[in-house]
Coordinates of C-alpha atoms and ligand atoms in Angstrom, one line a residue:
Chain A
M1 CA -32.5 22.3 25.9
L2 CA -28.8 21.7 26.6
D3 CA -29.7 21.8 30.3
D4 CA -31.2 18.3 30.0
F5 CA -28.4 15.8 30.7
F6 CA -30.0 13.3 28.3
I7 CA -30.1 15.7 25.4
R8 CA -26.5 16.6 26.1
A9 CA -25.6 13.0 26.1
L10 CA -27.4 12.5 22.7
I11 CA -25.7 15.4 21.1
A12 CA -22.3 14.4 22.4
G13 CA -22.7 10.8 21.3
I14 CA -24.0 11.7 17.9
G15 CA -20.9 13.9 17.4
V16 CA -18.5 11.2 18.4
A17 CA -20.2 8.6 16.3
A18 CA -20.1 10.8 13.2
I19 CA -16.3 11.1 13.6
C20 CA -15.8 7.5 14.5
G21 CA -17.6 6.1 11.4
P22 CA -15.2 7.3 8.6
L23 CA -12.1 6.8 10.8
G24 CA -13.3 3.4 11.8
C25 CA -13.5 2.4 8.1
F26 CA -9.8 2.9 7.7
M27 CA -9.3 0.8 10.9
V28 CA -11.3 -2.0 9.3
W29 CA -9.6 -1.7 5.9
R30 CA -6.1 -1.6 7.4
R31 CA -6.9 -4.3 10.0
L32 CA -5.9 -2.0 12.8
S33 CA -8.3 -3.2 15.5
Y34 CA -5.5 -4.5 17.7
F35 CA -3.6 -1.2 17.1
G36 CA -6.7 0.7 18.1
D37 CA -7.3 -1.5 21.2
T38 CA -3.7 -0.9 22.3
L39 CA -4.1 2.9 21.9
S40 CA -7.4 3.1 23.6
H41 CA -6.5 0.8 26.5
S42 CA -3.4 2.7 27.2
A43 CA -5.5 5.9 27.1
L44 CA -6.4 4.9 30.6
L45 CA -2.8 5.5 31.6
G46 CA -3.3 9.0 30.3
V47 CA -6.2 9.4 32.7
A48 CA -4.2 8.1 35.6
L49 CA -1.4 10.5 34.7
A50 CA -3.8 13.4 34.5
L51 CA -5.2 12.7 38.0
L52 CA -1.6 12.4 39.3
L53 CA -0.5 15.6 37.8
N54 CA -3.9 17.3 38.2
I55 CA -4.2 18.3 34.6
N56 CA -7.1 18.2 32.1
I57 CA -8.0 14.6 31.4
M58 CA -8.9 14.9 27.7
L59 CA -5.6 16.7 27.0
A60 CA -3.6 14.2 28.9
V61 CA -5.1 11.3 27.1
F62 CA -4.6 13.0 23.7
C63 CA -0.9 13.6 24.5
F64 CA -0.3 10.2 25.9
V65 CA -2.0 8.3 23.1
I66 CA 0.0 10.4 20.5
V67 CA 3.3 9.6 22.3
L68 CA 2.4 5.9 22.3
A69 CA 1.3 6.0 18.6
I70 CA 4.6 7.6 17.6
V71 CA 6.5 4.8 19.5
L72 CA 4.5 2.2 17.6
L73 CA 5.0 4.0 14.3
L74 CA 8.7 4.1 14.9
L75 CA 8.7 0.4 15.6
Q76 CA 6.9 -0.1 12.3
R77 CA 9.5 2.0 10.4
Q78 CA 12.2 -0.3 11.7
E79 CA 10.5 -2.9 9.6
S80 CA 10.0 -5.1 12.6
L81 CA 6.3 -4.5 12.6
P82 CA 4.7 -4.7 16.0
S83 CA 3.2 -8.1 16.1
D84 CA -0.1 -9.0 17.7
A85 CA 1.8 -10.1 20.7
I86 CA 3.6 -6.8 21.2
L87 CA 0.3 -4.9 20.7
G88 CA -1.4 -7.3 23.2
I89 CA 1.3 -6.9 25.8
L90 CA 1.2 -3.1 25.5
A91 CA -2.6 -3.0 25.6
H92 CA -3.1 -5.2 28.6
S93 CA 0.0 -4.1 30.6
S94 CA -1.0 -0.4 30.2
L95 CA -4.5 -1.2 31.2
A96 CA -3.3 -3.1 34.3
M97 CA -0.8 -0.4 35.2
S98 CA -3.4 2.3 35.0
L99 CA -5.8 0.4 37.2
V100 CA -3.0 0.0 39.8
V101 CA -2.1 3.7 39.6
L102 CA -5.8 4.7 39.8
G103 CA -6.1 2.5 42.9
L104 CA -3.2 4.3 44.5
I105 CA -4.7 7.7 44.0
T106 CA -6.4 8.1 47.4
W107 CA -6.7 11.9 47.4
A108 CA -9.1 12.1 44.6
Q109 CA -12.4 10.3 44.1
V110 CA -11.9 8.0 41.1
D111 CA -14.9 6.6 39.4
L112 CA -13.3 3.7 37.7
V113 CA -16.4 2.5 35.8
S114 CA -16.8 5.8 34.1
Y115 CA -13.3 5.6 32.7
L116 CA -13.6 2.0 31.6
F117 CA -17.1 2.3 30.1
G118 CA -17.7 6.0 29.6
D119 CA -19.8 8.5 31.4
I120 CA -21.8 10.1 28.6
L121 CA -24.7 11.1 30.9
S122 CA -22.5 13.5 32.8
V123 CA -21.1 15.2 29.7
Y124 CA -20.6 19.0 30.1
K125 CA -21.5 21.7 27.6
S126 CA -17.8 22.5 27.3
E127 CA -17.0 18.9 26.4
I128 CA -19.7 19.0 23.7
A129 CA -18.0 22.1 22.3
V130 CA -14.7 20.2 22.3
I131 CA -16.2 17.2 20.5
Y132 CA -17.8 19.3 17.8
I133 CA -14.8 21.6 17.2
A134 CA -12.3 18.6 17.2
G135 CA -14.8 16.6 15.1
A136 CA -15.0 19.4 12.5
I137 CA -11.3 19.7 12.3
I138 CA -10.7 15.9 12.1
L139 CA -13.4 15.4 9.4
G140 CA -12.0 18.4 7.5
I141 CA -8.5 17.0 7.5
L142 CA -9.9 13.5 6.6
F143 CA -11.7 15.0 3.6
Y144 CA -8.6 16.7 2.5
I145 CA -6.3 13.7 2.7
W146 CA -9.0 11.2 1.7
R147 CA -7.7 10.1 -1.7
P148 CA -4.1 9.7 -0.7
L149 CA -5.0 8.0 2.5
F150 CA -7.3 5.5 0.7
A151 CA -4.6 4.9 -1.9
V152 CA -2.0 4.1 0.8
T153 CA -4.6 1.9 2.5
L154 CA -5.2 -0.1 -0.7
N155 CA -1.6 -0.5 -1.6
R156 CA 1.2 1.4 0.0
E157 CA 3.8 0.6 -2.7
L158 CA 1.5 1.6 -5.5
A159 CA 0.7 4.9 -3.8
E160 CA 4.3 5.7 -3.2
V161 CA 5.4 4.9 -6.7
E162 CA 2.7 7.3 -8.0
G163 CA 4.0 10.1 -5.8
I164 CA 2.0 9.9 -2.5
K165 CA 4.0 10.5 0.7
A166 CA 2.7 7.4 2.5
T167 CA 4.6 8.1 5.8
V168 CA 3.1 11.6 6.1
V169 CA -0.4 10.4 5.3
N170 CA -0.1 7.6 7.8
A171 CA 1.1 9.8 10.5
I172 CA -1.8 12.2 10.0
Y173 CA -4.2 9.3 10.3
I174 CA -2.6 8.1 13.5
L175 CA -2.9 11.7 14.9
M176 CA -6.6 11.8 14.0
L177 CA -7.1 8.4 15.7
A178 CA -5.4 9.6 18.8
S179 CA -7.7 12.7 18.9
V180 CA -10.8 10.6 18.4
I181 CA -9.7 8.3 21.3
A182 CA -9.2 11.2 23.6
V183 CA -12.6 12.6 22.7
A184 CA -14.5 9.3 22.8
M185 CA -13.1 8.2 26.2
K186 CA -15.9 10.1 27.9
I187 CA -18.6 8.6 25.7
V188 CA -17.9 4.8 25.7
G189 CA -14.8 4.5 27.9
A190 CA -11.4 3.0 27.3
L191 CA -12.6 -0.5 26.8
L192 CA -15.2 0.1 24.2
I193 CA -13.7 2.9 21.9
T194 CA -12.5 0.4 19.3
A195 CA -16.0 -1.1 19.2
L196 CA -17.5 2.3 18.3
L197 CA -14.9 2.6 15.6
I198 CA -15.1 -0.8 14.0
I199 CA -18.7 -2.1 14.5
P200 CA -20.5 0.7 12.5
A201 CA -17.8 0.5 9.8
S202 CA -18.3 -3.3 9.6
C203 CA -22.0 -2.8 9.3
A204 CA -21.4 -0.4 6.5
R205 CA -19.3 -2.8 4.5
G206 CA -22.3 -4.9 3.6
L207 CA -24.2 -1.8 2.3
A208 CA -21.6 0.1 0.4
K209 CA -20.3 -0.1 -3.1
S210 CA -17.6 2.5 -2.7
P211 CA -15.2 3.6 0.1
E212 CA -16.9 6.9 0.3
S213 CA -20.4 5.5 0.7
M214 CA -19.0 3.1 3.3
A215 CA -17.7 6.0 5.4
I216 CA -21.0 7.8 5.2
Y217 CA -23.0 4.7 6.1
A218 CA -20.6 4.0 9.0
A219 CA -21.3 7.5 10.4
I220 CA -25.0 7.1 10.0
I221 CA -25.0 3.6 11.6
G222 CA -22.9 4.9 14.5
V223 CA -25.4 7.8 15.1
I224 CA -28.3 5.3 15.0
S225 CA -26.4 3.1 17.5
V226 CA -25.9 6.0 19.9
V227 CA -29.6 7.0 19.7
L228 CA -30.9 3.4 20.2
G229 CA -28.3 2.7 22.9
L230 CA -29.0 5.8 24.9
Y231 CA -32.8 5.3 24.8
G232 CA -32.3 1.7 25.6
S233 CA -30.1 2.5 28.6
L234 CA -32.7 5.0 29.8
Y235 CA -35.5 2.5 29.8
L236 CA -33.6 -0.5 30.9
D237 CA -31.5 1.5 33.4
T238 CA -28.2 0.0 32.0
L239 CA -24.7 1.5 31.5
S240 CA -25.0 3.9 28.6
G241 CA -21.6 3.2 27.0
P242 CA -22.0 -0.6 26.7
S243 CA -25.7 -0.1 25.7
I244 CA -24.5 1.9 22.6
V245 CA -22.1 -0.9 21.7
V246 CA -24.8 -3.5 22.1
A247 CA -27.1 -1.5 19.8
A248 CA -24.3 -1.3 17.2
M249 CA -23.9 -5.0 17.5
F250 CA -27.6 -5.6 16.8
L251 CA -27.4 -3.4 13.8
F252 CA -24.4 -5.4 12.6
L253 CA -26.4 -8.7 13.0
L254 CA -29.1 -7.0 11.0
T255 CA -26.7 -6.3 8.1
L256 CA -25.9 -10.0 7.9
T257 CA -29.5 -10.7 6.9
P258 CA -30.7 -10.3 3.3
L259 CA -32.2 -6.9 4.3
T260 CA -29.0 -5.2 3.1
K261 CA -29.8 -6.1 -0.6
I262 CA -32.3 -3.2 -0.5
F263 CA -29.5 -0.6 -0.2
K264 CA -27.4 -2.0 -3.0
Chain B
M1 CA 30.3 -1.9 -29.3
D2 CA 28.6 -1.0 -26.1
E3 CA 30.1 2.5 -25.8
K4 CA 27.0 4.4 -26.6
A5 CA 27.1 8.2 -26.9
P6 CA 25.4 9.9 -24.0
P7 CA 21.7 10.4 -24.7
L8 CA 20.8 13.8 -26.1
I9 CA 17.5 13.9 -24.4
E10 CA 17.3 13.8 -20.6
P11 CA 16.4 10.3 -19.4
L12 CA 13.2 10.0 -17.4
I13 CA 14.9 8.0 -14.7
E14 CA 18.6 7.2 -14.3
L15 CA 20.7 5.2 -11.9
K16 CA 24.5 5.7 -11.9
N17 CA 26.5 2.9 -10.2
S18 CA 23.7 2.6 -7.6
G19 CA 23.5 0.0 -4.9
L20 CA 21.3 -0.6 -1.9
K21 CA 22.5 -2.1 1.4
V22 CA 20.1 -3.3 4.1
R23 CA 21.7 -4.5 7.4
D24 CA 25.2 -5.0 6.0
R25 CA 23.9 -6.9 3.0
W26 CA 24.0 -5.6 -0.5
L27 CA 20.7 -6.3 -2.2
V28 CA 22.0 -5.0 -5.5
R29 CA 25.1 -3.1 -6.5
G30 CA 26.7 -1.2 -9.3
V31 CA 23.6 -0.7 -11.4
N32 CA 23.6 1.7 -14.3
L33 CA 20.3 2.2 -15.9
H34 CA 18.3 4.8 -17.8
V35 CA 14.9 4.9 -19.4
N36 CA 14.1 7.5 -22.1
R37 CA 10.8 8.6 -23.3
G38 CA 9.4 6.1 -25.9
E39 CA 11.8 3.4 -24.8
I40 CA 11.1 0.0 -23.3
V41 CA 13.6 -1.3 -20.8
T42 CA 13.2 -4.8 -19.3
L43 CA 14.8 -5.9 -16.1
I44 CA 15.2 -9.7 -15.9
G45 CA 16.6 -11.9 -13.2
P46 CA 15.7 -14.8 -10.9
N47 CA 13.6 -14.1 -7.7
G48 CA 15.5 -12.1 -5.2
S49 CA 18.0 -10.8 -7.7
G50 CA 17.2 -7.2 -6.9
K51 CA 14.9 -6.3 -9.8
S52 CA 12.3 -4.7 -7.6
T53 CA 14.9 -3.0 -5.4
T54 CA 16.5 -1.5 -8.6
A55 CA 13.1 -0.3 -9.7
R56 CA 12.5 1.3 -6.3
M57 CA 15.8 3.1 -6.4
A58 CA 15.2 4.3 -9.9
L59 CA 11.8 5.7 -8.9
G60 CA 13.1 7.4 -5.8
I61 CA 11.3 5.3 -3.2
K62 CA 14.5 3.9 -1.8
K63 CA 17.5 6.1 -1.6
P64 CA 20.6 4.3 -2.9
S65 CA 23.3 3.5 -0.3
E66 CA 25.9 4.3 -3.0
G67 CA 25.8 5.8 -6.4
N68 CA 23.2 8.2 -7.7
A69 CA 19.5 8.1 -8.6
A70 CA 18.0 10.9 -10.7
K71 CA 14.6 11.5 -12.3
I72 CA 13.1 14.4 -14.2
A73 CA 11.2 16.9 -12.3
N74 CA 7.5 16.1 -11.7
L75 CA 7.9 12.6 -13.2
R76 CA 4.4 11.1 -13.6
V77 CA 4.5 7.4 -13.0
G78 CA 1.8 4.8 -13.8
Y79 CA 2.5 1.6 -11.9
V80 CA 1.1 -1.9 -12.2
P81 CA 2.4 -3.8 -9.2
Q82 CA 3.2 -7.5 -9.3
K83 CA 0.6 -8.6 -6.9
L84 CA -2.3 -6.4 -5.9
A85 CA -4.6 -8.1 -3.5
I86 CA -7.8 -6.1 -2.8
D87 CA -8.9 -6.8 0.7
W88 CA -12.6 -7.9 0.8
T89 CA -13.3 -5.2 3.4
L90 CA -12.7 -2.6 0.7
P91 CA -15.8 -1.9 -1.4
I92 CA -14.6 -0.5 -4.7
T93 CA -15.7 -0.3 -8.3
V94 CA -13.5 -0.2 -11.4
S95 CA -14.4 3.4 -11.9
R96 CA -13.3 4.4 -8.3
F97 CA -10.1 2.2 -8.6
M98 CA -9.2 4.1 -11.8
Q99 CA -9.1 7.3 -9.7
L100 CA -7.1 5.8 -6.9
T101 CA -4.3 8.3 -6.9
T102 CA -5.6 11.0 -9.3
K103 CA -9.1 12.5 -9.7
L104 CA -10.2 11.9 -13.3
K105 CA -13.1 13.1 -15.5
K106 CA -15.5 10.4 -16.6
D107 CA -14.5 10.6 -20.3
E108 CA -10.8 10.2 -19.3
I109 CA -11.7 7.0 -17.4
I110 CA -13.7 5.6 -20.3
S111 CA -11.1 6.4 -22.9
A112 CA -8.4 4.6 -20.8
L113 CA -10.7 1.6 -20.4
K114 CA -11.4 1.6 -24.1
M115 CA -7.6 1.4 -24.8
V116 CA -7.5 -1.9 -23.0
S117 CA -11.0 -3.0 -24.3
A118 CA -12.5 -3.0 -20.8
E119 CA -15.0 -0.1 -21.0
H120 CA -17.8 -2.5 -20.2
L121 CA -16.3 -3.0 -16.7
L122 CA -16.7 0.7 -15.8
N123 CA -19.2 0.2 -13.0
A124 CA -18.2 -3.4 -12.0
D125 CA -17.0 -4.3 -8.6
L126 CA -13.3 -4.8 -8.5
Q127 CA -13.0 -8.0 -6.5
P128 CA -14.9 -10.5 -8.7
L129 CA -12.9 -9.6 -11.8
S130 CA -11.0 -12.4 -13.5
G131 CA -7.2 -12.2 -13.5
G132 CA -7.0 -11.1 -17.1
E133 CA -9.7 -8.5 -16.6
F134 CA -8.1 -7.1 -13.5
Q135 CA -4.7 -7.0 -15.3
R136 CA -6.2 -4.9 -18.1
V137 CA -8.1 -2.6 -15.6
Q138 CA -4.8 -2.1 -13.8
L139 CA -3.1 -1.1 -17.1
A140 CA -6.0 1.3 -17.8
R141 CA -5.6 2.8 -14.4
A142 CA -1.9 3.3 -14.9
I143 CA -2.3 5.0 -18.3
A144 CA -5.3 7.1 -17.4
R145 CA -2.9 9.3 -15.4
N146 CA -1.2 10.1 -18.7
P147 CA 2.2 8.9 -17.3
D148 CA 5.7 9.8 -18.5
L149 CA 6.8 6.4 -17.3
L150 CA 4.9 3.2 -17.1
V151 CA 6.3 0.7 -14.6
L152 CA 5.1 -2.9 -15.0
D153 CA 6.1 -5.5 -12.5
E154 CA 5.7 -9.0 -13.9
P155 CA 2.8 -8.0 -16.0
V156 CA 2.3 -11.5 -17.6
Q157 CA 2.6 -13.5 -14.4
G158 CA -0.3 -15.8 -14.1
V159 CA -1.5 -15.1 -17.6
D160 CA -1.5 -18.0 -20.2
F161 CA 0.6 -17.9 -23.3
N162 CA -2.0 -16.3 -25.6
G163 CA -2.8 -13.8 -22.9
E164 CA 0.9 -13.0 -22.6
I165 CA 1.1 -12.3 -26.4
A166 CA -2.1 -10.2 -26.2
L167 CA -0.8 -8.2 -23.2
Y168 CA 2.6 -7.6 -24.9
Q169 CA 0.9 -6.3 -28.0
L170 CA -1.3 -4.1 -25.9
I171 CA 1.7 -2.7 -24.0
E172 CA 3.5 -1.9 -27.3
K173 CA 0.4 -0.2 -28.6
L174 CA 0.2 1.9 -25.4
R175 CA 3.8 2.9 -25.6
D176 CA 3.2 4.1 -29.2
Q177 CA 0.1 6.0 -28.3
L178 CA 1.2 7.6 -25.0
N179 CA 4.9 8.1 -26.0
C180 CA 5.9 7.2 -22.5
G181 CA 8.9 5.2 -21.3
I182 CA 8.3 1.7 -20.0
L183 CA 10.2 -0.1 -17.3
M184 CA 9.2 -3.7 -17.2
I185 CA 10.2 -6.3 -14.7
S186 CA 10.2 -10.0 -15.7
H187 CA 11.5 -13.2 -14.2
D188 CA 11.5 -14.9 -17.6
L189 CA 15.2 -15.0 -18.4
H190 CA 14.9 -15.9 -22.1
L191 CA 11.7 -14.6 -23.6
V192 CA 11.1 -10.9 -23.6
M193 CA 8.9 -8.5 -25.5
A194 CA 10.1 -8.0 -29.0
S195 CA 9.9 -4.3 -28.8
T196 CA 12.2 -4.2 -25.8
D197 CA 15.0 -1.7 -26.5
R198 CA 17.3 -2.9 -23.8
V199 CA 17.4 -5.9 -21.5
I200 CA 19.2 -5.6 -18.2
C201 CA 20.0 -8.9 -16.5
L202 CA 20.3 -8.7 -12.8
N203 CA 21.5 -11.0 -10.1
G204 CA 22.7 -8.8 -7.2
H205 CA 24.5 -6.8 -9.9
V206 CA 24.2 -6.3 -13.6
C207 CA 25.3 -9.6 -15.1
C208 CA 24.9 -8.6 -18.7
E209 CA 22.8 -6.2 -20.8
G210 CA 21.9 -5.9 -24.4
S211 CA 19.1 -6.0 -26.9
P212 CA 17.0 -9.1 -27.6
K213 CA 16.9 -10.9 -30.9
T214 CA 13.5 -11.1 -32.4
V215 CA 12.0 -14.5 -32.5
A216 CA 10.6 -13.8 -36.0
E217 CA 14.2 -14.0 -37.4
S218 CA 14.5 -17.6 -36.3
N219 CA 12.5 -20.2 -38.3
E220 CA 12.7 -22.6 -35.4
Y221 CA 10.8 -20.4 -33.1
Q222 CA 8.4 -19.3 -35.8
S223 CA 7.3 -22.9 -36.1
L224 CA 7.2 -23.3 -32.3
F225 CA 5.2 -20.2 -31.4
G226 CA 3.5 -19.4 -34.7
T227 CA 4.2 -16.3 -36.8
H228 CA 1.8 -14.2 -34.8
A229 CA 3.4 -14.8 -31.4
A230 CA 6.9 -14.9 -32.9
A231 CA 6.6 -11.3 -33.9
T232 CA 5.7 -10.2 -30.4
L233 CA 8.4 -12.2 -28.5
A234 CA 12.1 -12.0 -28.6
I235 CA 14.9 -14.2 -27.3
Y236 CA 17.5 -12.6 -25.1
H237 CA 21.0 -14.1 -25.3
H238 CA 23.0 -13.8 -22.1
Q239 CA 26.7 -13.0 -22.3
H240 CA 28.3 -13.6 -18.9
D241 CA 32.0 -13.4 -18.1
H242 CA 31.3 -15.0 -14.7
K243 CA 29.2 -17.6 -13.1
H244 CA 27.0 -17.5 -10.0
L245 CA 27.7 -20.5 -7.8
P246 CA 25.0 -22.2 -5.8
D247 CA 26.3 -20.8 -2.5
G248 CA 26.0 -17.2 -3.8
R249 CA 29.7 -16.7 -4.6
V250 CA 30.8 -15.6 -8.0
Q251 CA 33.3 -17.4 -10.2
H252 CA 35.1 -15.1 -12.7
S253 CA 36.3 -16.0 -16.2
D254 CA 39.9 -16.4 -15.0
G255 CA 38.7 -19.0 -12.5
S256 CA 39.0 -16.9 -9.4
I257 CA 36.1 -17.0 -6.9
T258 CA 34.9 -14.0 -4.9
D259 CA 32.3 -13.7 -2.1
H260 CA 30.3 -11.3 -4.1
C261 CA 30.8 -9.8 -7.5
N262 CA 33.9 -7.7 -7.2
H263 CA 33.5 -4.4 -8.9
D264 CA 37.1 -3.5 -9.0
N265 CA 38.4 -6.2 -11.2
H266 CA 35.5 -7.4 -13.2
D267 CA 33.8 -5.3 -15.8
H268 CA 30.2 -6.4 -16.4
N269 CA 29.7 -4.3 -19.4
N270 CA 32.6 -5.7 -21.4
H271 CA 30.8 -8.2 -23.5
E272 CA 33.6 -8.7 -25.9
D273 CA 35.6 -10.3 -23.2
A274 CA 32.8 -12.7 -22.5
S275 CA 34.4 -16.1 -23.1
T276 CA 31.2 -18.0 -23.2
N277 CA 27.7 -17.5 -24.5
I278 CA 25.5 -18.5 -21.7
N279 CA 22.0 -19.6 -21.5
Y280 CA 20.3 -19.7 -18.2
E281 CA 18.5 -22.7 -16.9
H282 CA 15.5 -22.1 -14.7
R283 CA 16.6 -23.3 -11.4
A284 CA 15.9 -22.3 -7.8
D285 CA 16.7 -18.8 -6.6
H286 CA 20.2 -17.5 -7.0
E287 CA 21.3 -20.6 -8.8
M288 CA 22.3 -19.3 -12.2
G289 CA 24.8 -21.6 -13.9
E290 CA 26.1 -22.2 -17.3
A291 CA 24.1 -24.6 -19.4
Ligands
LIG1 ZN1 26.3 -11.9 -12.4
LIG2 ZN1 22.6 -12.2 -18.3

C-alpha cells in the first residue's frame, strides 16, 4: 500500500496536519502568525545551506529555524519585542537570500517550486517515519506542558505569579514549532506552512467551547483539508501543497456560516 | 512606636531594603515589607509609584537589584491581576478558567464559586461575563487553589461604590475562611479596607506606613457613607516628612532638595519626626504634594 505515491502523500499529510492543528491554536491565541511566517520563510535558507554543505535537508532546516527562533527569543527577552517590521524584514530578506543562494547552486538540480510549495507527492517512506516519530514526540510534549503553556498564553504574569516558569514553557513551544516547520516543509513548502498552522485553528475557533476541543477540532479540520486538497489536486492536476491550503480556506469559509451552530 | 518586635511566625513573603533598577533608573528603592498568614497588607501609591514592581519583587518574579527578597518554601499564591483581557480567539468557560494553573476536582471548583456566589456561572463562557461577575470568578479561581497568599491588584477598579463595599466584605470573609495572607494593591490613597492591618504608601520608595483609622469611628464619614459601608472602609492618614515635587525631586523636612529620595539621611519610618500631617490630593502621576 505504501508503494503508491498518493497513499504515501495522504499518510504524510495527515500526520503533519494532526501536529499542526494543536500547535497552530497557540499560534492563533498568541498572535504569532508573523513570527511563524518569519521562521518558515527563513527555513528556506536552511534548505540552501543544506544543499551547499550537502547535509540532510530536514535536519538543516530544523537547526537553522531553532537558531533563528533563539535569536528572536533573545530579542524578546531584552524587552524590545521584535516588531512586525523586524519580523517582516527577517522573513522577506531571508526568503530573498535563500532564493539567490539556491540560484547560485549550479552543481545540484534545485527544484525551487518544491521548496516553496512542497512536494508531498514525492514523500519517501523514511520521511513518513520521521513525521510520525517526530509528531508523536511533539504531541506527547505538548500534552505534558498543555496546562502551563495555556496559562502562559492566557496571561503570562498571572501564570508566573502562580509558579509557572513562563520562559521555559515558551522555549519548549518555540522548539516544537521549529520541529513542525522542518517536518512540514516537504508537505506544503516554506511559503504555506503558516497557513496549515493557522487556518485549521481559526476554523476550530468557531466550533469550540474550550481550548482542548479547539485543538482537537483544528487537528481534524487539518486532516480533512489534506484529504480534500490532495484528491482535488489529483483530479484538477494542480500543485498539491497550495490545493491543501485552498481546501482549508474553503472549510474556514464554511465555519463562518450558521452551520457551526450544530457543533456547539 | 513603630519599633515592632520581629514576628514570631515566619512571614509568607518578605522584602528587606529591596530596590529594583531598570536601565540605570530606580523603579523603587529601600522597601521593607512582610505579609504574615491571616494578615492584610495594602500597598497604595499613585500610578507608576512602584506598587506592582514591589509586589513582583516580593513574589520572586523580579530579582531585586539591591536588598533581599524571601518567601516561604512552596508558597502557593492566588493572583487576581489588575487587568485580564481574554483574547476572543480563546474559547474558554468559567470551569476551565478556574483550572488555569491547577487541575481541580469538580466539587472544589463549585465550592470556590459558591464562596463568591457565582456557582451559577460554572459552565458559562468567560468572555460575555460582566465586569463584576468576572471579578468574582477571578477571586474564585485564586482561592480555589487554596493559596497561602492572595495577591489582589486593584481589585475594586472599575467597580461602583456598592460593588466596592461588597467586594471588600467578600475579601475579608475569604481571609477569615482561608486563613491566608492578603497583599492588596490600590491606587486609592485615602480609602482602604477597614480590615487592612498595615498600609504601605509608595512613591518610588516607602513614603510612610501605618494602620488605617476605621471610618466607623468618625461620625462625619458615617453619615457620608452610611453605617454599613463605614464599617468596611477605613481612612488612611499619611505622615510624610518630605514632599514629592512635580519634577520628581524630593524636598525634605529641613528644606533640602535631592534628586531622588536619599536613603542615607532621611528615615522614612520615623513618623514621630514627621512635622506635618499630610493628605494627598489626587493629581497626575508622581505629583504628590501637601494639601
Ligand atoms: Zn516619598
Ligand atoms: Zn504616605
